[in-house]
Short mmCIF file of C-alpha atoms and ligand atoms in Angstrom, two decimals:
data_model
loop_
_atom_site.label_atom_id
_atom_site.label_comp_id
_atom_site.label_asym_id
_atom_site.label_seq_id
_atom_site.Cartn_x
_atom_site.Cartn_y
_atom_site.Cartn_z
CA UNK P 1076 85.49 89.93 75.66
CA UNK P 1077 89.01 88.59 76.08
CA UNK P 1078 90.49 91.83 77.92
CA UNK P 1079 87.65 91.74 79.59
CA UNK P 1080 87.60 87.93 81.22
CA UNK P 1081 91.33 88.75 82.13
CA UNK P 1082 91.18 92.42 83.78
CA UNK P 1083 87.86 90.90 85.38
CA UNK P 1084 89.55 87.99 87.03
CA UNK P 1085 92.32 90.04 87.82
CA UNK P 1086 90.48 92.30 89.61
CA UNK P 1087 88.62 90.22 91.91
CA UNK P 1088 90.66 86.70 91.81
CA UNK P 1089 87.73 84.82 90.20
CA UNK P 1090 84.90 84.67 87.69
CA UNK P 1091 82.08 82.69 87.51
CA UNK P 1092 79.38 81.49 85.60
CA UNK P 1093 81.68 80.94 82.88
CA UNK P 1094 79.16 78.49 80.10
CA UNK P 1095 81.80 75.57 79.13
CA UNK P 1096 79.51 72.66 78.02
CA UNK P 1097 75.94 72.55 77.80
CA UNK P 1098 73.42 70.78 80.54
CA UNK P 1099 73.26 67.74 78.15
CA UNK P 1100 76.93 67.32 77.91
CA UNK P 1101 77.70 67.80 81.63
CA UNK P 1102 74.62 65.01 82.52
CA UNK P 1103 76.52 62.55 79.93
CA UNK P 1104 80.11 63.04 82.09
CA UNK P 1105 78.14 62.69 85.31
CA UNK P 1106 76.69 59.58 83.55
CA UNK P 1107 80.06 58.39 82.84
CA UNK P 1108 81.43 59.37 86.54
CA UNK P 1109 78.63 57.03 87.90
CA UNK P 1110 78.98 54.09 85.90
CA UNK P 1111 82.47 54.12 87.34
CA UNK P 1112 81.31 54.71 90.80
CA UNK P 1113 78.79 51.75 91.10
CA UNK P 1114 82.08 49.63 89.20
CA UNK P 1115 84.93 50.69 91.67
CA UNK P 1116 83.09 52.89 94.49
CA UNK P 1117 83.34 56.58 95.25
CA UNK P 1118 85.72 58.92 93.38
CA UNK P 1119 85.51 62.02 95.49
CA UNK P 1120 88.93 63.18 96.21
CA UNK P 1121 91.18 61.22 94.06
CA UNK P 1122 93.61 62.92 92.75
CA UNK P 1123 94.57 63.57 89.29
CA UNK P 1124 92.05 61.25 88.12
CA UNK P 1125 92.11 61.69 84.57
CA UNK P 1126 94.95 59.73 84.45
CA UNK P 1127 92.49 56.77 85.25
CA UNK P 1128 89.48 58.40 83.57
CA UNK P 1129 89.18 59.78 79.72
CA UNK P 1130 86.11 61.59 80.53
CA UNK P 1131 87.72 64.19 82.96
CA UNK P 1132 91.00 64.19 81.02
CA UNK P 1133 88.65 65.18 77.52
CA UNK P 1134 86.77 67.96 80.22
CA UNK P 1135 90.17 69.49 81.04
CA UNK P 1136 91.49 69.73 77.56
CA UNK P 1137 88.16 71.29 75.87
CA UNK P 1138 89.68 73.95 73.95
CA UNK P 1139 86.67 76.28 74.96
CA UNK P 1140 88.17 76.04 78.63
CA UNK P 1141 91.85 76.23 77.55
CA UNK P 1142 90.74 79.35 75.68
CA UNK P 1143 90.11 80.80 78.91
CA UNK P 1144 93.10 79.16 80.57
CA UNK P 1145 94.85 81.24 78.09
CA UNK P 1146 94.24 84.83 78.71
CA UNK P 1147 94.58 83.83 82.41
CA UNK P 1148 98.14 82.32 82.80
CA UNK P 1149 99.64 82.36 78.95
CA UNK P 1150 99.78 80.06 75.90
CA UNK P 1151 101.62 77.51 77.87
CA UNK P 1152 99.70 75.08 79.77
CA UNK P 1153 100.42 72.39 81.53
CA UNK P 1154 97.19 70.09 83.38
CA UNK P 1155 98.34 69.17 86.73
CA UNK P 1156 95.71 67.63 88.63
CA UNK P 1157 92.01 66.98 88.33
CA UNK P 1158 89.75 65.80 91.51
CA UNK P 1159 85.73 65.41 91.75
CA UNK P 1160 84.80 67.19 94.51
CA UNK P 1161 81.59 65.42 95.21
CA UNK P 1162 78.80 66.51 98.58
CA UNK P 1163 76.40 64.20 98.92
CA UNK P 1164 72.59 64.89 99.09
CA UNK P 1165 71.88 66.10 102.77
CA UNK P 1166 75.26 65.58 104.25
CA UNK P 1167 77.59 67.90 106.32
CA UNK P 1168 80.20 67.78 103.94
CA UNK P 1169 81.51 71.56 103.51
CA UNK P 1170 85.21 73.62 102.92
CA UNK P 1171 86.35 75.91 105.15
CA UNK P 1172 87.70 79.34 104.44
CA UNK P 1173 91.19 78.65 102.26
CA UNK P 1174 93.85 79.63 99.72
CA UNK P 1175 94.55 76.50 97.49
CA UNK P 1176 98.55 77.84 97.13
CA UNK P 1177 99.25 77.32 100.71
CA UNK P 1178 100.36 73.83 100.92
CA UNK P 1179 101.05 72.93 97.32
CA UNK P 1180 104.64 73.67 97.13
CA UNK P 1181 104.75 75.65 93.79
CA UNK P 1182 107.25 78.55 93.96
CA UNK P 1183 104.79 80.81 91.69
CA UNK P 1184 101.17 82.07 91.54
CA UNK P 1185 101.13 81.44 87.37
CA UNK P 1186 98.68 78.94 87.84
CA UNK P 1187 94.45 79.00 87.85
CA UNK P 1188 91.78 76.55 89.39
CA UNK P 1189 88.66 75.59 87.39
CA UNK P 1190 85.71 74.75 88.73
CA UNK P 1191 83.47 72.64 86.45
CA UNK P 1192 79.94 72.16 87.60
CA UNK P 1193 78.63 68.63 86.51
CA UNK P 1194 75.38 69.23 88.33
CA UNK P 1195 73.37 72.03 90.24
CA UNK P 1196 76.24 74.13 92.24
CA UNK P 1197 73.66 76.01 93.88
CA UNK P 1198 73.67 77.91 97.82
CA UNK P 1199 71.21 74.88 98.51
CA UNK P 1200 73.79 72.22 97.12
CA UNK P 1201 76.85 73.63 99.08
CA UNK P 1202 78.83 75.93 96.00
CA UNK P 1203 82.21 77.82 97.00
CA UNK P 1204 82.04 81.20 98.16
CA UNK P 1205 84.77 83.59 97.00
CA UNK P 1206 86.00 86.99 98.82
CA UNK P 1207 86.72 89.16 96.12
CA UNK P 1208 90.05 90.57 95.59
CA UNK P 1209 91.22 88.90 98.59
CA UNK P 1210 94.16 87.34 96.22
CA UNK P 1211 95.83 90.82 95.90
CA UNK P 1212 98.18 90.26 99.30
CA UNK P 1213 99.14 86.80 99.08
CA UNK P 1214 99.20 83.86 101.28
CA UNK P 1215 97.70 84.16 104.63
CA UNK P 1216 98.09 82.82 107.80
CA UNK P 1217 96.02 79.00 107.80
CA UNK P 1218 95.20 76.88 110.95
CA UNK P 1219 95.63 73.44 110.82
CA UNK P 1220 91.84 72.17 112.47
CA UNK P 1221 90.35 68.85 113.09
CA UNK P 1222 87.03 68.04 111.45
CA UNK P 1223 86.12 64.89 110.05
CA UNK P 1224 83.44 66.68 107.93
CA UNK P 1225 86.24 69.31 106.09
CA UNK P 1226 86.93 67.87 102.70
CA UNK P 1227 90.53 69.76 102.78
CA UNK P 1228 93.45 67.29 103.92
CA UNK P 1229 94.53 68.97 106.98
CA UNK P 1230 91.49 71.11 107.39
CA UNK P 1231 93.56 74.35 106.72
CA UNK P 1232 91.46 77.28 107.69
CA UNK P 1233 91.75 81.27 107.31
CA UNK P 1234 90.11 82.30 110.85
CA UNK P 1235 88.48 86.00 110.78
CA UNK P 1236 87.10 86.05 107.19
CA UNK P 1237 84.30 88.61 107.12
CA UNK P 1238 81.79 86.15 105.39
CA UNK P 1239 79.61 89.40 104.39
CA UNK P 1240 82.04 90.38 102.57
CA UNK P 1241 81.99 87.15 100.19
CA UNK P 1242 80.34 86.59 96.72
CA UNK P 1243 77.86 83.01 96.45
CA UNK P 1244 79.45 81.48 93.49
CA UNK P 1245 76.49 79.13 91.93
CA UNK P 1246 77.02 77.31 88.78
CA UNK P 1247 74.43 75.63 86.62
CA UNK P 1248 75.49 72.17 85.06
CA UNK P 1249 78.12 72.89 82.78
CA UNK P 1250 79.39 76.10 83.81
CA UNK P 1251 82.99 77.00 85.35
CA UNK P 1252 84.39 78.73 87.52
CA UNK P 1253 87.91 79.78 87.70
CA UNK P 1254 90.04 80.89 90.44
CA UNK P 1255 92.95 82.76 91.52
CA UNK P 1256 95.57 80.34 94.10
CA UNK P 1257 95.48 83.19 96.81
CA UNK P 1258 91.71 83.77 96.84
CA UNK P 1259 89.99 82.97 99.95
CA UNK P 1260 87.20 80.68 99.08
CA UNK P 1261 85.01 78.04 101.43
CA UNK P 1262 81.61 76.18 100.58
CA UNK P 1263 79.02 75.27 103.02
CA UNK P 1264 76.76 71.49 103.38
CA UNK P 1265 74.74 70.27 100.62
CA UNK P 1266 70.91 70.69 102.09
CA UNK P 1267 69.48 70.15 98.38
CA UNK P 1268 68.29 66.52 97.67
CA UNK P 1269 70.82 66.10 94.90
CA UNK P 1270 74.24 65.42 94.80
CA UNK P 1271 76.91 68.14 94.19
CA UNK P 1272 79.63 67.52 91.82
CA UNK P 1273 82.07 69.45 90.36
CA UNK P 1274 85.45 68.70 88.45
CA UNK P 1275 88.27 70.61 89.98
CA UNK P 1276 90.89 71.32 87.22
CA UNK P 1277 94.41 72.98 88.39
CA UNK P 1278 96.11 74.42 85.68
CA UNK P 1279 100.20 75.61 85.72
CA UNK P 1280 102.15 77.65 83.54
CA UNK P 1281 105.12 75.77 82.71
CA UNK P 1282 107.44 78.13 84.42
CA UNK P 1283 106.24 77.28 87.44
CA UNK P 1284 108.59 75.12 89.78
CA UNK P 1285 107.30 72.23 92.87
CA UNK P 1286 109.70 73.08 95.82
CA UNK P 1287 108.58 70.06 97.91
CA UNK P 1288 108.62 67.26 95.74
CA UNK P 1289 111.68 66.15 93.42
CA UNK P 1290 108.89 64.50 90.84
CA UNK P 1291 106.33 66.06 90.71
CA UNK P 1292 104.32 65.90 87.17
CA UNK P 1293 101.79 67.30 84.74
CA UNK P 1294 100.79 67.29 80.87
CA UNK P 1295 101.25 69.76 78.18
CA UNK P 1296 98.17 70.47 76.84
CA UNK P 1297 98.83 73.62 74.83
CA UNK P 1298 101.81 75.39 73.97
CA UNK P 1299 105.41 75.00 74.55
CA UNK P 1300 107.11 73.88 77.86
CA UNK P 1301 110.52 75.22 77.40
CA UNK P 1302 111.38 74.73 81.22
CA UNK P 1303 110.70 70.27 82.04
CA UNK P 1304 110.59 71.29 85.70
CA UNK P 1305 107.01 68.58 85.57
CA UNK P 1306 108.08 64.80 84.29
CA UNK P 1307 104.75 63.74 82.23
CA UNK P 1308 101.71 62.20 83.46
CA UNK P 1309 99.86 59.61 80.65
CA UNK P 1310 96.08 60.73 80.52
CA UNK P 1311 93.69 57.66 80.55
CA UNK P 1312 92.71 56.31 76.94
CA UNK P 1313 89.33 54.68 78.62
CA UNK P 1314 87.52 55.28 82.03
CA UNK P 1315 88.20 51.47 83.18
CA UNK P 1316 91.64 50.50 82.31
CA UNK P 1317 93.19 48.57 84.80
CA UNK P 1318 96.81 49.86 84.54
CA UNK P 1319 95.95 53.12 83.89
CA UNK P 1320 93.81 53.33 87.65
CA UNK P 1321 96.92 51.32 88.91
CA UNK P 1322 99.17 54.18 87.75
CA UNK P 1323 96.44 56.60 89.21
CA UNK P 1324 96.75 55.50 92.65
CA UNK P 1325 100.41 55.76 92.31
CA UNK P 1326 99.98 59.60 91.45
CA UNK P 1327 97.30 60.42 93.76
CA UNK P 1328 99.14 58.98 96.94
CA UNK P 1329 102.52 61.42 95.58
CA UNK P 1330 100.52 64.16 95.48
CA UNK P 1331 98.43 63.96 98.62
CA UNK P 1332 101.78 63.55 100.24
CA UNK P 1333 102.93 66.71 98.94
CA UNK P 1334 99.52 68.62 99.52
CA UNK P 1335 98.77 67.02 102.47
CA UNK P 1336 102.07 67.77 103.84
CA UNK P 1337 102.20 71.27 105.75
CA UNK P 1338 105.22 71.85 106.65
O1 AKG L 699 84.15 71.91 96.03
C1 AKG L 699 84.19 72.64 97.02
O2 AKG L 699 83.25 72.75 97.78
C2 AKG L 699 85.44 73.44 97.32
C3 AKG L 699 86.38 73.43 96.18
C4 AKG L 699 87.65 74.15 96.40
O3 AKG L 699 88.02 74.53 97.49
C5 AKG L 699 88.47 74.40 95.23
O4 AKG L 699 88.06 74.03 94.11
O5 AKG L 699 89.55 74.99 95.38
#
Protein backbone atom coordinates (compact mmCIF):
# COMPACT_ATOMS: atom_id res chain seq x y z
CA UNK A 1 0.00 0.00 0.00
CA UNK A 2 2.73 2.46 0.89
CA UNK A 3 4.89 1.94 -2.45
CA UNK A 4 1.95 2.01 -3.94
CA UNK A 5 0.35 5.65 -2.72
CA UNK A 6 3.93 7.01 -3.58
CA UNK A 7 4.76 5.47 -7.21
CA UNK A 8 0.90 6.31 -7.77
CA UNK A 9 1.21 9.97 -6.98
CA UNK A 10 4.34 10.06 -8.63
CA UNK A 11 3.10 8.97 -11.63
CA UNK A 12 0.30 11.17 -12.22
CA UNK A 13 1.01 14.26 -9.67
CA UNK A 14 -2.07 13.48 -7.52
CA UNK A 15 -4.33 10.97 -5.80
CA UNK A 16 -7.58 11.20 -4.67
CA UNK A 17 -10.16 9.84 -2.71
CA UNK A 18 -7.77 9.34 -0.07
CA UNK A 19 -10.47 8.35 3.37
CA UNK A 20 -8.85 10.71 6.24
CA UNK A 21 -11.77 11.18 8.74
CA UNK A 22 -15.08 9.82 8.62
CA UNK A 23 -18.46 11.85 7.44
CA UNK A 24 -19.24 12.37 11.19
CA UNK A 25 -15.94 13.85 12.01
CA UNK A 26 -15.68 16.14 8.95
CA UNK A 27 -19.63 17.49 9.77
CA UNK A 28 -18.26 18.24 13.50
CA UNK A 29 -15.13 20.57 11.90
CA UNK A 30 -17.61 22.12 9.49
CA UNK A 31 -19.71 22.62 12.68
CA UNK A 32 -16.87 24.22 14.32
CA UNK A 33 -15.89 26.37 11.01
CA UNK A 34 -19.50 27.81 11.21
CA UNK A 35 -19.83 28.71 14.66
CA UNK A 36 -16.83 30.86 13.89
CA UNK A 37 -18.28 32.21 10.77
CA UNK A 38 -21.66 33.51 12.20
CA UNK A 39 -19.01 34.98 15.33
CA UNK A 40 -16.43 36.84 13.05
CA UNK A 41 -17.86 36.43 9.31
CA UNK A 42 -16.50 34.46 6.38
CA UNK A 43 -13.20 32.55 6.53
CA UNK A 44 -12.70 31.66 2.92
CA UNK A 45 -9.27 32.57 1.96
CA UNK A 46 -7.48 33.37 5.07
CA UNK A 47 -4.44 32.27 5.21
CA UNK A 48 -2.75 29.98 7.51
CA UNK A 49 -5.67 29.93 9.64
CA UNK A 50 -4.89 27.42 12.06
CA UNK A 51 -2.89 29.72 13.70
CA UNK A 52 -6.30 31.36 14.76
CA UNK A 53 -8.27 28.09 14.68
CA UNK A 54 -7.43 24.61 16.68
CA UNK A 55 -9.80 22.76 14.60
CA UNK A 56 -7.83 23.09 11.24
CA UNK A 57 -4.47 23.06 13.04
CA UNK A 58 -5.74 19.32 14.83
CA UNK A 59 -6.99 18.43 10.81
CA UNK A 60 -3.46 19.13 9.54
CA UNK A 61 -1.58 17.26 12.15
CA UNK A 62 -3.85 13.91 12.10
CA UNK A 63 -1.23 11.43 11.99
CA UNK A 64 -3.40 9.36 9.43
CA UNK A 65 -2.70 12.39 6.95
CA UNK A 66 0.95 12.91 8.01
CA UNK A 67 1.29 9.19 7.31
CA UNK A 68 0.65 10.00 3.87
CA UNK A 69 2.59 13.26 3.96
CA UNK A 70 5.33 10.90 4.67
CA UNK A 71 5.87 8.60 1.83
CA UNK A 72 5.24 11.74 -0.30
CA UNK A 73 7.96 14.32 0.73
CA UNK A 74 10.01 12.41 3.76
CA UNK A 75 9.87 12.12 7.57
CA UNK A 76 10.39 15.79 7.90
CA UNK A 77 7.47 17.95 7.84
CA UNK A 78 6.94 21.16 8.30
CA UNK A 79 2.85 22.74 8.06
CA UNK A 80 3.06 25.90 6.22
CA UNK A 81 -0.22 27.19 5.51
CA UNK A 82 -3.81 26.11 5.80
CA UNK A 83 -6.84 28.10 3.91
CA UNK A 84 -10.73 27.07 3.60
CA UNK A 85 -11.45 27.24 0.26
CA UNK A 86 -15.14 27.73 0.56
CA UNK A 87 -17.92 28.09 -2.98
CA UNK A 88 -20.98 29.02 -1.99
CA UNK A 89 -24.30 27.27 -2.93
CA UNK A 90 -25.17 28.49 -6.58
CA UNK A 91 -22.45 31.01 -7.03
CA UNK A 92 -19.85 31.57 -9.87
CA UNK A 93 -17.08 31.10 -7.72
CA UNK A 94 -14.52 28.70 -9.71
CA UNK A 95 -10.30 28.27 -10.22
CA UNK A 96 -8.85 28.51 -13.28
CA UNK A 97 -6.31 26.20 -14.81
CA UNK A 98 -2.95 26.57 -12.37
CA UNK A 99 0.26 25.26 -10.81
CA UNK A 100 0.23 26.26 -7.04
CA UNK A 101 4.45 26.56 -7.23
CA UNK A 102 4.32 29.43 -9.55
CA UNK A 103 4.14 32.36 -7.35
CA UNK A 104 5.07 30.97 -3.97
CA UNK A 105 8.68 31.64 -3.94
CA UNK A 106 10.01 28.21 -2.68
CA UNK A 107 13.27 27.24 -4.43
CA UNK A 108 12.13 23.36 -4.40
CA UNK A 109 9.23 21.09 -5.46
CA UNK A 110 9.68 18.89 -1.89
CA UNK A 111 6.48 20.01 -0.87
CA UNK A 112 2.58 18.44 -1.34
CA UNK A 113 -0.97 20.12 -1.19
CA UNK A 114 -3.85 18.39 0.63
CA UNK A 115 -7.10 18.74 -0.13
CA UNK A 116 -9.51 17.94 2.74
CA UNK A 117 -13.13 17.71 1.83
CA UNK A 118 -15.35 18.97 4.80
CA UNK A 119 -18.46 18.53 2.71
CA UNK A 120 -19.70 17.08 -0.73
CA UNK A 121 -16.66 17.93 -3.32
CA UNK A 122 -18.70 16.73 -6.03
CA UNK A 123 -18.69 17.92 -10.25
CA UNK A 124 -22.11 19.54 -9.05
CA UNK A 125 -20.39 21.43 -6.04
CA UNK A 126 -17.41 22.81 -8.13
CA UNK A 127 -14.28 20.00 -7.09
CA UNK A 128 -10.68 20.57 -8.72
CA UNK A 129 -9.89 18.91 -11.80
CA UNK A 130 -6.36 17.52 -12.19
CA UNK A 131 -4.37 16.78 -15.64
CA UNK A 132 -2.52 13.86 -14.91
CA UNK A 133 1.12 13.77 -15.09
CA UNK A 134 1.14 17.23 -16.18
CA UNK A 135 3.74 17.87 -13.08
CA UNK A 136 6.51 15.89 -14.92
CA UNK A 137 7.93 19.27 -16.91
CA UNK A 138 7.70 21.85 -14.42
CA UNK A 139 6.39 25.27 -14.19
CA UNK A 140 4.54 26.63 -17.07
CA UNK A 141 3.93 29.69 -18.58
CA UNK A 142 0.72 31.57 -16.33
CA UNK A 143 -1.28 34.70 -17.44
CA UNK A 144 -2.02 37.15 -15.08
CA UNK A 145 -6.24 37.67 -15.89
CA UNK A 146 -8.84 39.81 -14.37
CA UNK A 147 -11.91 38.13 -12.92
CA UNK A 148 -13.59 39.07 -9.93
CA UNK A 149 -15.11 35.54 -9.73
CA UNK A 150 -11.33 33.59 -9.75
CA UNK A 151 -10.60 32.70 -6.18
CA UNK A 152 -6.65 32.76 -7.11
CA UNK A 153 -4.97 36.23 -6.09
CA UNK A 154 -3.90 37.40 -9.39
CA UNK A 155 -6.07 35.08 -11.38
CA UNK A 156 -2.95 33.18 -12.76
CA UNK A 157 -4.07 31.03 -15.58
CA UNK A 158 -2.38 28.14 -17.83
CA UNK A 159 -4.15 29.08 -21.34
CA UNK A 160 -4.40 25.89 -23.84
CA UNK A 161 -5.07 23.10 -21.27
CA UNK A 162 -6.78 20.28 -23.15
CA UNK A 163 -9.65 19.97 -20.50
CA UNK A 164 -10.41 16.31 -22.04
CA UNK A 165 -7.52 15.38 -21.05
CA UNK A 166 -8.27 16.08 -17.17
CA UNK A 167 -9.41 13.68 -14.34
CA UNK A 168 -12.86 15.07 -12.07
CA UNK A 169 -11.42 14.84 -8.69
CA UNK A 170 -14.69 14.39 -6.28
CA UNK A 171 -14.30 13.86 -2.67
CA UNK A 172 -16.90 12.71 -0.20
CA UNK A 173 -16.83 14.48 3.31
CA UNK A 174 -13.77 13.52 4.84
CA UNK A 175 -11.68 12.41 2.12
CA UNK A 176 -8.29 14.08 0.72
CA UNK A 177 -6.77 14.76 -1.90
CA UNK A 178 -3.19 15.43 -2.37
CA UNK A 179 -1.30 17.17 -4.95
CA UNK A 180 1.85 17.62 -6.70
CA UNK A 181 3.03 21.85 -6.83
CA UNK A 182 3.46 21.57 -10.73
CA UNK A 183 0.15 19.82 -11.49
CA UNK A 184 -2.22 21.71 -13.51
CA UNK A 185 -5.44 21.72 -11.66
CA UNK A 186 -8.75 24.22 -11.96
CA UNK A 187 -12.38 23.73 -10.44
CA UNK A 188 -15.50 24.94 -11.96
CA UNK A 189 -18.93 26.95 -10.03
CA UNK A 190 -20.75 25.32 -7.34
CA UNK A 191 -24.40 24.56 -9.11
CA UNK A 192 -25.29 22.08 -6.08
CA UNK A 193 -27.50 23.69 -3.32
CA UNK A 194 -24.84 23.16 -0.71
CA UNK A 195 -21.88 24.81 0.14
CA UNK A 196 -18.39 23.52 -0.88
CA UNK A 197 -15.68 23.44 1.58
CA UNK A 198 -12.52 22.08 1.69
CA UNK A 199 -9.33 22.62 3.96
CA UNK A 200 -6.33 23.29 1.84
CA UNK A 201 -3.21 22.02 3.73
CA UNK A 202 0.42 22.90 2.12
CA UNK A 203 2.93 20.82 3.41
CA UNK A 204 7.12 21.51 3.03
CA UNK A 205 9.98 19.45 3.56
CA UNK A 206 12.23 21.30 5.69
CA UNK A 207 14.90 21.59 3.10
CA UNK A 208 12.99 23.64 1.24
CA UNK A 209 14.05 27.45 1.08
CA UNK A 210 11.37 30.92 0.47
CA UNK A 211 13.39 33.06 -2.07
CA UNK A 212 10.98 36.04 -1.84
CA UNK A 213 10.44 36.62 1.62
CA UNK A 214 13.29 37.03 4.40
CA UNK A 215 10.57 35.52 7.14
CA UNK A 216 8.75 33.44 5.99
CA UNK A 217 7.42 30.59 8.58
CA UNK A 218 5.95 27.18 9.27
CA UNK A 219 5.66 24.39 12.11
CA UNK A 220 7.38 21.17 12.61
CA UNK A 221 4.98 18.72 12.87
CA UNK A 222 6.99 15.53 12.43
CA UNK A 223 10.49 14.85 12.25
CA UNK A 224 13.61 16.79 12.41
CA UNK A 225 14.24 20.26 10.78
CA UNK A 226 17.93 20.29 10.60
CA UNK A 227 17.93 23.34 8.11
CA UNK A 228 15.66 26.68 10.29
CA UNK A 229 15.30 28.24 6.84
CA UNK A 230 11.08 28.72 8.33
CA UNK A 231 11.01 30.91 11.84
CA UNK A 232 7.91 29.13 13.76
CA UNK A 233 4.37 29.86 13.52
CA UNK A 234 2.25 29.20 17.14
CA UNK A 235 -0.85 26.96 16.14
CA UNK A 236 -4.11 28.22 17.86
CA UNK A 237 -4.87 26.52 21.38
CA UNK A 238 -8.83 27.47 20.82
CA UNK A 239 -10.87 28.56 17.66
CA UNK A 240 -11.73 32.14 19.31
CA UNK A 241 -8.72 33.51 20.94
CA UNK A 242 -8.34 36.97 20.45
CA UNK A 243 -4.51 37.22 20.16
CA UNK A 244 -4.10 34.27 18.47
CA UNK A 245 -6.64 35.72 15.28
CA UNK A 246 -4.64 39.02 15.92
CA UNK A 247 -1.40 37.14 15.18
CA UNK A 248 -3.36 35.41 12.24
CA UNK A 249 -4.02 38.44 10.37
CA UNK A 250 -0.48 39.37 10.82
CA UNK A 251 0.57 36.04 8.95
CA UNK A 252 -2.03 35.95 6.42
CA UNK A 253 -1.33 39.62 5.11
CA UNK A 254 2.85 38.31 4.91
CA UNK A 255 1.93 35.64 3.02
CA UNK A 256 -0.60 36.99 0.56
CA UNK A 257 2.10 39.51 -0.08
CA UNK A 258 4.45 36.94 -1.01
CA UNK A 259 1.83 34.76 -3.01
CA UNK A 260 0.11 37.44 -4.30
CA UNK A 261 3.19 38.98 -5.50
CA UNK A 262 4.18 37.83 -9.19
CA UNK A 263 7.03 39.10 -9.94
O1 LIG B 1 -10.71 24.72 -4.00
C1 LIG B 1 -10.59 24.85 -5.21
O2 LIG B 1 -11.55 24.92 -5.95
C2 LIG B 1 -9.22 24.95 -5.83
C3 LIG B 1 -8.16 24.57 -4.87
C4 LIG B 1 -6.77 24.68 -5.38
O3 LIG B 1 -6.48 25.24 -6.41
C5 LIG B 1 -5.74 24.07 -4.56
O4 LIG B 1 -6.06 23.47 -3.52
O5 LIG B 1 -4.56 24.15 -4.95
Amino acid sequence: MKDCLKSLYDAQGFLTAVPIINPKEALAHRSILEAVEAERGPMHYQFKIHTAMNSPFKLATLPQLLDVIEQLIGPNILLYNTTYIIKEAHTESHVSWHQDLTYWGLDSDAQVSVWLALSEASEASGCMHMIPNSHINGQQKHHTTEDANNVLLSGQTVQGVNANESVVVSLTAGQASFHHGWTLHCSKPNVSDDRRIGLNIQYINPVVKQLKQQQDSAILVRGVDDYGHFQTDQPALSNFDKKAWLRQQSLHTKLKRIQGDNQ
